[in-house]
Coordinates of N, CA and C in Angstrom, one line a residue:
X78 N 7.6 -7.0 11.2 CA 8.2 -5.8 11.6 C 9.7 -5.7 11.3
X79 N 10.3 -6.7 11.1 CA 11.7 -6.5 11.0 C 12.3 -6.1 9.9
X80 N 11.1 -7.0 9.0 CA 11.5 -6.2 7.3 C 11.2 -4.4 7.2
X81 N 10.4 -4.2 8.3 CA 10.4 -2.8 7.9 C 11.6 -1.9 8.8
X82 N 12.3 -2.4 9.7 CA 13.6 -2.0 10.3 C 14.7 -2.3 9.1
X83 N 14.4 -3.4 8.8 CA 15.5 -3.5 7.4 C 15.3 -2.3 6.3
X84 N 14.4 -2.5 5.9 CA 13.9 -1.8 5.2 C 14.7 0.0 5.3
X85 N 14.1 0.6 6.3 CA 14.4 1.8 7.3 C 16.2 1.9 6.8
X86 N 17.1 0.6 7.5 CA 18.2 0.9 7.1 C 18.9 1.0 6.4
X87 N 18.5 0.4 5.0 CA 18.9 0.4 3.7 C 18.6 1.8 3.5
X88 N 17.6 2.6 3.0 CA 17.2 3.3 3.0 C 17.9 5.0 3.7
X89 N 18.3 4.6 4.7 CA 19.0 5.6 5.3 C 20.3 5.7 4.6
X90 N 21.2 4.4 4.0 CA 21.9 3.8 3.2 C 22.3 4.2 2.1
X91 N 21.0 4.3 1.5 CA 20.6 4.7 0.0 C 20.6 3.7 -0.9
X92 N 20.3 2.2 -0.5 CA 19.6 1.5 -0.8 C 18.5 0.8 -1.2
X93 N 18.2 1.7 -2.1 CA 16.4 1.7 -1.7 C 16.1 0.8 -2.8
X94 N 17.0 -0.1 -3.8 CA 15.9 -1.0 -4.3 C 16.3 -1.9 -3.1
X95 N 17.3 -2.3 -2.5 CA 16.9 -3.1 -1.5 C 15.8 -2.8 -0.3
X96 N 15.6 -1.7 0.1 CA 14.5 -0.9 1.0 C 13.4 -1.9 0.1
X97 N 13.0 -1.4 -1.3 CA 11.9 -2.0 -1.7 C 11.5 -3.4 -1.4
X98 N 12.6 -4.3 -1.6 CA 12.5 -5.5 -1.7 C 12.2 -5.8 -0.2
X99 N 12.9 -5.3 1.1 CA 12.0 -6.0 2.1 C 11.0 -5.0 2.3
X100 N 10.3 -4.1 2.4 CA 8.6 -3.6 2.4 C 7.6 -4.6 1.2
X101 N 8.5 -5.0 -0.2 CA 7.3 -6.4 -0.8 C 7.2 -7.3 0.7
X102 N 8.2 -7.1 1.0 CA 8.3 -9.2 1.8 C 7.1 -8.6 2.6
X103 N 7.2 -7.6 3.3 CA 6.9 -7.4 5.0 C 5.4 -7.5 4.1
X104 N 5.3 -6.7 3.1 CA 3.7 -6.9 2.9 C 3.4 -7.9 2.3
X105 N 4.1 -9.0 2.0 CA 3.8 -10.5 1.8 C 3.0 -11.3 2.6
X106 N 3.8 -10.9 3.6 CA 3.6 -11.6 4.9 C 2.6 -11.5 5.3
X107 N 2.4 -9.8 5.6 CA 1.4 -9.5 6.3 C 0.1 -8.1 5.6
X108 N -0.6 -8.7 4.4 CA -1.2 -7.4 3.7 C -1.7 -6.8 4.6
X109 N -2.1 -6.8 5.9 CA -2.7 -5.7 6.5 C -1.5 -5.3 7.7
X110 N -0.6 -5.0 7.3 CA 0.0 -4.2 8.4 C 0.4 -2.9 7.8
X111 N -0.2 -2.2 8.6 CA -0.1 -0.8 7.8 C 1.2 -0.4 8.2
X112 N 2.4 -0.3 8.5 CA 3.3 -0.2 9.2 C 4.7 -0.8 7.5
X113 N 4.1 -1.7 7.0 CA 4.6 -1.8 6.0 C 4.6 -0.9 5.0
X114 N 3.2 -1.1 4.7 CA 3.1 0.2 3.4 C 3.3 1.8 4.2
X115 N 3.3 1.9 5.3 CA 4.3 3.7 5.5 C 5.8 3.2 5.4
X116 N 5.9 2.3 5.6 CA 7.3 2.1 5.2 C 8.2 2.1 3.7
X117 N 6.5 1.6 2.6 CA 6.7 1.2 1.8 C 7.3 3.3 0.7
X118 N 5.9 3.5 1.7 CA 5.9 5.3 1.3 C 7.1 5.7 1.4
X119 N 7.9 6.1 2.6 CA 8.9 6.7 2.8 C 9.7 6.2 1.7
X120 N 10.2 4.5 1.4 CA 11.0 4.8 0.8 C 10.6 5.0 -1.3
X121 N 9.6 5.3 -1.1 CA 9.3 5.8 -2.1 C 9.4 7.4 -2.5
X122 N 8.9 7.8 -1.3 CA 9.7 9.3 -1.3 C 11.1 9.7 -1.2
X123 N 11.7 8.6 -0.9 CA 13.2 8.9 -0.6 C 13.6 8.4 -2.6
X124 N 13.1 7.9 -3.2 CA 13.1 7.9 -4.5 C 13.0 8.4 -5.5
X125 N 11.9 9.2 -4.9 CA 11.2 10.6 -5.8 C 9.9 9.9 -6.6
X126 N 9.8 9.1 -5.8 CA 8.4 8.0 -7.1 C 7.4 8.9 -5.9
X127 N 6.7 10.1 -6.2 CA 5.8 10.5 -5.5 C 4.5 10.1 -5.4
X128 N 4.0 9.8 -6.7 CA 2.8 8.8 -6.9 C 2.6 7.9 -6.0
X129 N 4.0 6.9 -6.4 CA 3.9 5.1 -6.2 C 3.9 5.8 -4.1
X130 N 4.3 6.6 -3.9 CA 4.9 7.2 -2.2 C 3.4 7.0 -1.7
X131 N 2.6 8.3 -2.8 CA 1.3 8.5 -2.1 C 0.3 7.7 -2.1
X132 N -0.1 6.2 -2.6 CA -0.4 5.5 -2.8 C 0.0 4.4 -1.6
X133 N 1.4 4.2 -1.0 CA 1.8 3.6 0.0 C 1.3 4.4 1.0
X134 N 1.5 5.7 0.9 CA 0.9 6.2 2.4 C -0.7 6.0 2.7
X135 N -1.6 6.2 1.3 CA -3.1 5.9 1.6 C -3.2 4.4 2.2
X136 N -2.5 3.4 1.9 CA -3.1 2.2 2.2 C -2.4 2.4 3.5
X137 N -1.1 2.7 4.0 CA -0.7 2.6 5.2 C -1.7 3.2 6.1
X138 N -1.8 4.4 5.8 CA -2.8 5.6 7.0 C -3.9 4.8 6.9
X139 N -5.0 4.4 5.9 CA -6.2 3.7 6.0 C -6.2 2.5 7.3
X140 N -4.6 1.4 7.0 CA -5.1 0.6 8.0 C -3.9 1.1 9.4
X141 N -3.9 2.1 9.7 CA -3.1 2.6 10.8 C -4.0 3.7 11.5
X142 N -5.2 3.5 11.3 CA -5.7 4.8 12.4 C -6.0 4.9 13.7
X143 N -5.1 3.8 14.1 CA -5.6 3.9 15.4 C -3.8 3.6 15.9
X144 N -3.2 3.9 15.4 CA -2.2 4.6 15.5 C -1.9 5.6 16.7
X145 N -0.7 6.1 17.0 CA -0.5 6.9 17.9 C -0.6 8.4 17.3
X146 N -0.7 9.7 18.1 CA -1.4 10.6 16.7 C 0.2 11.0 16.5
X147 N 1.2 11.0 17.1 CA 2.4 11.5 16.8 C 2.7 10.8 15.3
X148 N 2.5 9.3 15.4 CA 2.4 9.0 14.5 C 2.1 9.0 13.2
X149 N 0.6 8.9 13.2 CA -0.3 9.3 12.1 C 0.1 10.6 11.5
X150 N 0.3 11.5 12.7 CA 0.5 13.0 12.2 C 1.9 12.8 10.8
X151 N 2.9 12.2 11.4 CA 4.2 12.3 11.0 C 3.5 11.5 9.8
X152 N 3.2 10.6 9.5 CA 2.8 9.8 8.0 C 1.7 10.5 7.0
X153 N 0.8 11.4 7.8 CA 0.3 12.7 7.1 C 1.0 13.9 6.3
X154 N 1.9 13.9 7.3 CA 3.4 15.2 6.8 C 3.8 14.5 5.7
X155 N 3.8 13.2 5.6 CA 4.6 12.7 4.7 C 3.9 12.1 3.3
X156 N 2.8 12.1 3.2 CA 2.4 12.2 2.4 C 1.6 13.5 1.6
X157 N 1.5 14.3 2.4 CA 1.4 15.8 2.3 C 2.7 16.2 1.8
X158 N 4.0 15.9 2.0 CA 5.2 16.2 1.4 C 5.4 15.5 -0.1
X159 N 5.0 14.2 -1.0 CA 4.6 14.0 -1.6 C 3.6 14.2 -2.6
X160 N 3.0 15.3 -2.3 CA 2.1 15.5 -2.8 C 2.5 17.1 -3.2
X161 N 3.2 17.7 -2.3 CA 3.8 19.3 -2.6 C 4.8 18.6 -3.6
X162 N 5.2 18.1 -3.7 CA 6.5 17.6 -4.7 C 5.9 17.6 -6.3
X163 N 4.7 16.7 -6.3 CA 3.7 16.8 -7.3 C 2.8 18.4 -7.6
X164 N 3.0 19.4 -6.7 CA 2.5 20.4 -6.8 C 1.0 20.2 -6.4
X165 N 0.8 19.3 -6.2 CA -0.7 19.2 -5.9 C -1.4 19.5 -3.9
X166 N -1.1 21.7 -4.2 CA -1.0 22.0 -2.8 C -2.0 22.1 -2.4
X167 N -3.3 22.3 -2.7 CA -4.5 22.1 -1.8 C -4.7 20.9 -1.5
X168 N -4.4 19.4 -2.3 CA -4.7 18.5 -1.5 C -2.8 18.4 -0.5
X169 N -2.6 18.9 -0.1 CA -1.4 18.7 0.6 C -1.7 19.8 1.7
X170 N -2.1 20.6 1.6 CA -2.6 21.4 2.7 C -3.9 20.9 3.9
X171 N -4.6 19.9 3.2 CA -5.2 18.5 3.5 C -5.3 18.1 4.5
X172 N -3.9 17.5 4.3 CA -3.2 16.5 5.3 C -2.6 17.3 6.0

């Protein structure tokens, strides 16, 4: 979890190849923490790589559903925001 607080602050930063580099670690560590790969998303969207975003957010949401729904909800928005970016608004209306 810490890499993804690192992560988070780079990021706010504008750091984001360092953002990247700890969401690899955190998912090194740990391939199933979905907590990484929403991490991984955001700072993917904060990049504009919407693809490589939406692709972090599927794996993250898959293994996070039992998540809090505030949560889940907010990682839906966000990949539903990624996906309006791509123009792709019925599957963003979706989510």
């Amino acid at each position: 979890m810490l890499y993804c607080y690192i992560s988070f602050i780079r990021r706010v930063l504008g750091s984001y190849d360092y953002a990247l580099k700890a969401d690899s670690a955190a998912i090194a560590l740990n391939p199933n923490n979905g907590a990484a790969y929403i991490s991984n998303g955001w700072t993917y969207l904060g990049m504009k790589e919407y693809e490589k975003a939406i692709e972090a957010f599927d794996a993250g949401i898959s293994l996070t559903q039992n998540a809090s729904p505030k949560a889940l909800s907010e990682n839906l928005a966000a990949r539903a925001d990624a996906k309006r970016a791509l123009k792709k608004y019925k599957e963003a209306i979706n989510d």
